[in-house]
Short mmCIF file of C-alpha atoms in Angstrom, two decimals:
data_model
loop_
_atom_site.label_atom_id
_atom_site.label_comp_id
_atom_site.label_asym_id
_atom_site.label_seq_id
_atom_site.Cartn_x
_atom_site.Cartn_y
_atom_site.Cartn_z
CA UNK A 3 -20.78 -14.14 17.35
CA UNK A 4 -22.63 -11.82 15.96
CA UNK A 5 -22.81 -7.90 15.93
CA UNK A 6 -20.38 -5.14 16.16
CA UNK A 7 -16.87 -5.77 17.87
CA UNK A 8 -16.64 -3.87 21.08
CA UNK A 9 -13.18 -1.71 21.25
CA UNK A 10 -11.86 -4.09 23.59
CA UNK A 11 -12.07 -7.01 21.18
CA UNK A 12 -10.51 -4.88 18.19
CA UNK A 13 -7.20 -4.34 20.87
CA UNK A 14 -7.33 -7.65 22.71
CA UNK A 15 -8.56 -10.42 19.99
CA UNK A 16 -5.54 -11.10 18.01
CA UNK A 17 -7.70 -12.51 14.91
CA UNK A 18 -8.95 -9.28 14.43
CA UNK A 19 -6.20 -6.53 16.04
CA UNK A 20 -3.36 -8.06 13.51
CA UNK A 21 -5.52 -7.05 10.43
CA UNK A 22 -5.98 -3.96 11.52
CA UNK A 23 -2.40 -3.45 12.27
CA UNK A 24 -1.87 -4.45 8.74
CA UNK A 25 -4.49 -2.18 7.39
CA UNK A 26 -3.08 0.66 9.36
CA UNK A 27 0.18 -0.03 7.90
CA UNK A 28 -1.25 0.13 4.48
CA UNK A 29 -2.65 3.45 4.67
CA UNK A 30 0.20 4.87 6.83
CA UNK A 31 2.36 3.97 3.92
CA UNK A 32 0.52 5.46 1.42
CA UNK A 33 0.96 8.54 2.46
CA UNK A 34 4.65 8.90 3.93
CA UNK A 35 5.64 7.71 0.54
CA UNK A 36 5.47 11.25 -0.86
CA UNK A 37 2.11 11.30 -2.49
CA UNK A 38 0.77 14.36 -0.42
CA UNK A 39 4.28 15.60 -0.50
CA UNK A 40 4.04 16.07 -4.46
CA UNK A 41 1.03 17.40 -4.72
CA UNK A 42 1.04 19.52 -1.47
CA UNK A 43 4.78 20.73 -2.43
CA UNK A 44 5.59 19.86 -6.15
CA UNK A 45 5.47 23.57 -7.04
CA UNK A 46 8.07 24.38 -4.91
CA UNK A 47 10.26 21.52 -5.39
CA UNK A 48 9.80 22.49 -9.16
CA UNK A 49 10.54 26.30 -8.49
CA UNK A 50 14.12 25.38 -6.02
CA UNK A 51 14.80 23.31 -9.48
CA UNK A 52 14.81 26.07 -11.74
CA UNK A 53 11.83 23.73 -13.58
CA UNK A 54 9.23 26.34 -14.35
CA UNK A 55 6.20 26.04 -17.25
CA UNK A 56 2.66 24.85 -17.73
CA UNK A 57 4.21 21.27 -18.36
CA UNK A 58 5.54 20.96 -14.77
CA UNK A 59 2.53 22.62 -13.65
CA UNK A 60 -0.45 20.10 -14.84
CA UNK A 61 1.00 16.83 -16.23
CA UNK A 62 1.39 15.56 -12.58
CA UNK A 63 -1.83 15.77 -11.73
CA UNK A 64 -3.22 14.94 -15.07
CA UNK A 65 -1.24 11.48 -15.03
CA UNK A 66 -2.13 10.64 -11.75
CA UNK A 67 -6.38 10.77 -12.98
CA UNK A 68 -5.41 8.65 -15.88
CA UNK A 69 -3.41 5.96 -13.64
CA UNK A 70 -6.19 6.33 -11.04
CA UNK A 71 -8.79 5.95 -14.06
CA UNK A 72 -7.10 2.69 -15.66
CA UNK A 73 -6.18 0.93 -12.59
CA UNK A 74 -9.67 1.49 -11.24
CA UNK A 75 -11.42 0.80 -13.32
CA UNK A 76 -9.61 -2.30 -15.97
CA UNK A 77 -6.76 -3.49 -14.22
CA UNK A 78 -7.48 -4.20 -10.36
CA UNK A 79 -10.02 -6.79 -11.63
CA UNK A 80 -7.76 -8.57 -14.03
CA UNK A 81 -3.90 -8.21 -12.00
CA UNK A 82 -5.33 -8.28 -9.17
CA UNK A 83 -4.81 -6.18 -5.81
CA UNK A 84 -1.67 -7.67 -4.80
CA UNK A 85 0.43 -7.50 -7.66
CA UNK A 86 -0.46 -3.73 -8.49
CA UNK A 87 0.19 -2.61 -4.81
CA UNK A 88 3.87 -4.64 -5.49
CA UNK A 89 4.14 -2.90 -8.52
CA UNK A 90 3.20 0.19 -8.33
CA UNK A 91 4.82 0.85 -5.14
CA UNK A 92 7.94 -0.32 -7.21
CA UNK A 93 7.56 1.56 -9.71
CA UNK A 94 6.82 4.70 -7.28
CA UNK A 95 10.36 3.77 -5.71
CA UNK A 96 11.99 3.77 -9.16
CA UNK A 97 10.94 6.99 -10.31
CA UNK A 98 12.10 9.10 -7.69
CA UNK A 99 15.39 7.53 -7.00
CA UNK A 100 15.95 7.94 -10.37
CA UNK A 101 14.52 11.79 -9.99
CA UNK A 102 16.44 12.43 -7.03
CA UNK A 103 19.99 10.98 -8.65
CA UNK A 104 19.01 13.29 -11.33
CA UNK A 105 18.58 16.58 -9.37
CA UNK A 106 21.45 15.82 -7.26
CA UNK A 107 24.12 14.67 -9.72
CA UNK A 108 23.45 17.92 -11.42
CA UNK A 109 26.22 21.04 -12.24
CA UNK A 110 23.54 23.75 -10.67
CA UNK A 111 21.07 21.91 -8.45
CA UNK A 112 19.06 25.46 -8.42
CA UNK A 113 18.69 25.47 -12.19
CA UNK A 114 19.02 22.18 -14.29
CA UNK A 115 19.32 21.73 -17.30
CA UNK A 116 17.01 21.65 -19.94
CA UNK A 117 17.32 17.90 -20.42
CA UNK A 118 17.75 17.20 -16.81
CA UNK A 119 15.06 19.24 -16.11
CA UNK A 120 12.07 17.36 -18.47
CA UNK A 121 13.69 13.91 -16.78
CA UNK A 122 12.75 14.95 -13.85
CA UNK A 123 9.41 16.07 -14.49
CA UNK A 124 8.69 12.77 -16.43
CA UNK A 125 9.81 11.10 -13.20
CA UNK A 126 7.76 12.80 -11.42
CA UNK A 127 4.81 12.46 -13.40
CA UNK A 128 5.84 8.44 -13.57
CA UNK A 129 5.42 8.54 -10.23
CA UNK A 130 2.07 9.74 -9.84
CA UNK A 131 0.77 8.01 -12.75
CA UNK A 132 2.36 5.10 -10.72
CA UNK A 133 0.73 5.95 -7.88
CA UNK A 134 -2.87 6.70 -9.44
CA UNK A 135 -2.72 3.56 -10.66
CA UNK A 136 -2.18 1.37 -8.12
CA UNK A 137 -1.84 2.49 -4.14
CA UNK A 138 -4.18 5.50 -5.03
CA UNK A 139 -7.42 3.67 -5.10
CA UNK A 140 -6.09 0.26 -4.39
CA UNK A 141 -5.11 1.10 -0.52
CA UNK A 142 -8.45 2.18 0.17
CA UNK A 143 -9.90 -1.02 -1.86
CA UNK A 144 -8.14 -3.11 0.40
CA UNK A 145 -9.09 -2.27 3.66
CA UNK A 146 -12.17 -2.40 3.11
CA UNK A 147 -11.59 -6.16 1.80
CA UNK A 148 -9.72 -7.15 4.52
CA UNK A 149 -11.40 -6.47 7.54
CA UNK A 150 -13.97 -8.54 9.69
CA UNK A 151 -17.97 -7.85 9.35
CA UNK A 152 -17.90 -7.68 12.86
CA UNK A 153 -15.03 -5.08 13.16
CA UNK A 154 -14.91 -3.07 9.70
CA UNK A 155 -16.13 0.37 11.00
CA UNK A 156 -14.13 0.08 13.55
CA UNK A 157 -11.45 -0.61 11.73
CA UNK A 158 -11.49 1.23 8.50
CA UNK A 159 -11.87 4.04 11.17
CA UNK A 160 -8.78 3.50 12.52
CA UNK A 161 -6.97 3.15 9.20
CA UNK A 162 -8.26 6.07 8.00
CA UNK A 163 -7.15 8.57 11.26
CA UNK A 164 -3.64 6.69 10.78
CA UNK A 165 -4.00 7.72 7.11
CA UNK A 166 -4.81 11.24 7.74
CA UNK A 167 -3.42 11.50 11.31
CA UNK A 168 0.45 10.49 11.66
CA UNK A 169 1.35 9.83 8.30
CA UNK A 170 -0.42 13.08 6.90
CA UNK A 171 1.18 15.37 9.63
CA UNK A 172 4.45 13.98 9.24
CA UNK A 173 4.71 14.26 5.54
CA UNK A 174 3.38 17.64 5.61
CA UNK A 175 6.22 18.67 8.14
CA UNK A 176 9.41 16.95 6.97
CA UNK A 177 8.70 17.78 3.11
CA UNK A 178 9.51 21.77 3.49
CA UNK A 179 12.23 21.19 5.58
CA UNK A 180 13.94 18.66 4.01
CA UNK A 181 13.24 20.81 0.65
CA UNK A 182 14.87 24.17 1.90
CA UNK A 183 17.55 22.03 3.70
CA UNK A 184 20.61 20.49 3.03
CA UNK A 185 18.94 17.49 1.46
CA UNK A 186 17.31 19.85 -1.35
CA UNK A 187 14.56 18.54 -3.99
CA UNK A 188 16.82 16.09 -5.15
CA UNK A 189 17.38 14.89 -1.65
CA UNK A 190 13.62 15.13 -1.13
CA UNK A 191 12.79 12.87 -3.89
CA UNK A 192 15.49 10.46 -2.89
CA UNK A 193 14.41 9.98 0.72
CA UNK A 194 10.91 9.29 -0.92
CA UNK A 195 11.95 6.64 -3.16
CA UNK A 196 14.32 4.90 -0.73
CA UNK A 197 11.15 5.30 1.61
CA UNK A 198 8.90 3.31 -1.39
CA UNK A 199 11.75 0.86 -2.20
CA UNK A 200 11.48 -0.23 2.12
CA UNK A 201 7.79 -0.95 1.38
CA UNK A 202 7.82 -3.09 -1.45
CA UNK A 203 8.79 -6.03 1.02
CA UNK A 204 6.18 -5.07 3.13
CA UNK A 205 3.77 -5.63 -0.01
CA UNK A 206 5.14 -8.91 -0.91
CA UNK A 207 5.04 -10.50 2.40
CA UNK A 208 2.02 -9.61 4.21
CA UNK A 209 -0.45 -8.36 1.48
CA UNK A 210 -2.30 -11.46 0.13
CA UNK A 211 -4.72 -11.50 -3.03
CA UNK A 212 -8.31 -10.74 -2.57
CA UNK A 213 -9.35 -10.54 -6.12
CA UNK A 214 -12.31 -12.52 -6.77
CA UNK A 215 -12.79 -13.75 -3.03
CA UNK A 216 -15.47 -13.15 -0.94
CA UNK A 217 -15.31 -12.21 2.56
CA UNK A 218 -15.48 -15.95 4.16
CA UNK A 219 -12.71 -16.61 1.97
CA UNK A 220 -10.34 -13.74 2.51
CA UNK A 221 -10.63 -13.55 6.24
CA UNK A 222 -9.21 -17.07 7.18
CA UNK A 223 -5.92 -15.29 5.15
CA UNK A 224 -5.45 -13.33 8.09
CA UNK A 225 -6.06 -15.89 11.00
CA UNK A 226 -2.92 -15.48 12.56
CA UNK A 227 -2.36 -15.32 16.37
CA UNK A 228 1.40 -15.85 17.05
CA UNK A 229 5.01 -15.44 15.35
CA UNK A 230 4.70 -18.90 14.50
CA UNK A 231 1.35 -18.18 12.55
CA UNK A 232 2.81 -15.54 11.02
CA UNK A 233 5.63 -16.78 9.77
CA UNK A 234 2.92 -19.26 7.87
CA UNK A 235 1.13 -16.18 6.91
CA UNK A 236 4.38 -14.70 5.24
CA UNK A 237 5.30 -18.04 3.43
CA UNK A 238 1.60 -18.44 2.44
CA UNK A 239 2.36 -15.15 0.73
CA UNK A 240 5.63 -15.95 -0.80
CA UNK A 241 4.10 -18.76 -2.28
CA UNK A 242 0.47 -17.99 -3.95
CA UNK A 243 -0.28 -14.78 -2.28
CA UNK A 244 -2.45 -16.76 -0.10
CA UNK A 245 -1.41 -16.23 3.69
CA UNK A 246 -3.06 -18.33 6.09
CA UNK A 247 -5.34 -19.59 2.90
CA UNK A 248 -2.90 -22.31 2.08
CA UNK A 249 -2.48 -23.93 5.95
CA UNK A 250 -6.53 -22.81 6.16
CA UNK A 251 -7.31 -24.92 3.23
CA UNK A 252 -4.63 -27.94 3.96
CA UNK A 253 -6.48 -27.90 7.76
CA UNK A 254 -9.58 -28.16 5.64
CA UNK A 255 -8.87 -30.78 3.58
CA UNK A 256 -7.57 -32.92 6.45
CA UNK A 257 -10.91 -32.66 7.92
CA UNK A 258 -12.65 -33.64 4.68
CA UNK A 259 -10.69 -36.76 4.18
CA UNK A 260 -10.77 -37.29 7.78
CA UNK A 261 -14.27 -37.33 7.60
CA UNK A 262 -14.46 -39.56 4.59
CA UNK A 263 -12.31 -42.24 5.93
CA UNK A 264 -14.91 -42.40 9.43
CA UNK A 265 -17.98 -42.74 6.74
CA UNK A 266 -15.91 -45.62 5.15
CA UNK A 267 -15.48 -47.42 8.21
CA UNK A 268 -19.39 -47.00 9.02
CA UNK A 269 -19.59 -48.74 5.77
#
């Protein structure tokens, strides 16, 4: 067929509502992993810290353009978009676990340290360098890879409200209260990183590589219908990063030898 999907299809046709589900996903998790959260709040978790100075102050956001600017622009084309969204998101995870132990295992959590202070402000700024340079630009990269000629607007549509929609308003609403809770900054950044650390799995079983493919190649990857396909999807993922491509390309070759032996017979 050819055309735009209608909205039906999108909902109904399971070809086409699974990748969106998956793209939604994507976006919905780069947000409620704290990005907005930092940049929206970082001040204040710096200021309940006792972490004050121009350091704290720009090398966040500074970090997070140079990330964004590397991963953008030489390494998504050479690691490819699957292994920096693994990555990165691990390395997101890592940072503010590692923050958040920090903060809390401190003697004053409302005024570190000098030296605990500066490790948490290089953990935060590892984590939005980490972030710039992989789920920054690479979520947005990859639904827009991903998705069916027929349904993309559509789609990246959707992805985008669930982006900006539920898993903007949510971070923006937990974040101060979980800040001038019990939880604290250090709690803050802890949630966050456990939050990152659930996702990674996510990454590594249902986000296959679309570096160097074209679209006829990357949307038999998401051809699943049923638990059963999906299952094949996941293992097509654990194995090559390839999701339905591997089953899509052993169905494939079937046919072609298939084929062959018929012509030999003929002969």
């Amino acid at each position: 067929q050819t055309g735009s999907a209608t909205w039906a299809e999108v909902f109904t046709n399971p070809y086409f509502r699974n990748v969106v589900v998956l793209g939604c996903f994507v976006q919905f998790f780069q947000i409620i992993t704290g990005i907005n959260a930092m940049v929206s709040f970082g001040g204040t978790l710096f200021e309940r810290l006792g972490v004050t100075g121009l350091l704290s102050a720009l090398a966040p956001a500074l970090f997070f353009l140079l990330g964004n600017t590397i991963g953008g622009f030489f390494l998504v084309d050479r690691l490819g978009r699957r292994s920096l969204l693994i990555w990165g998101m691990a390395a997101m995870s890592l940072t503010m676990i590692v923050g958040g132990a920090v903060a809390l295992s401190a003697d004053d959590p409302d005024h570190l340290s000098e030296a605990a202070g500066y490790t948490v402000i290089a953990m935060v700024v590892g984590y939005m360098f980490s972030f710039g340079i992989s789920w920054g630009f690479g979520a947005w990269l990859y639904i827009s890879e991903i998705m069916p000629l027929r349904v993309r607007g559509k789609a990246v549509g959707l992805c985008t409200g669930m982006n900006w929609g539920p898993a903007n308003v949510i971070s923006a609403f937990i974040t101060p209260v979980m800040i001038a809770g019990p939880m604290g900054p250090g709690g803050t950044l802890l949630f966050f990183g456990l939050v990152s650390a659930a996702v990674v799995p996510f990454a590594v079983l249902c986000l296959p590589e679309t570096k160097g493919r074209s679209l006829e190649e990357i949307t038999p990857m998401f051809r699943f219908a049923s638990c059963t396909d999906f299952r094949s999807f996941v293992r097509g993922n654990l194995r090559a990063g390839v999701g339905m491509g591997s089953d899509a390309g052993v169905a494939s070759k079937g046919k072609l030898d298939l084929m062959g032996a018929r012509n030999s017979n003929l002969d």
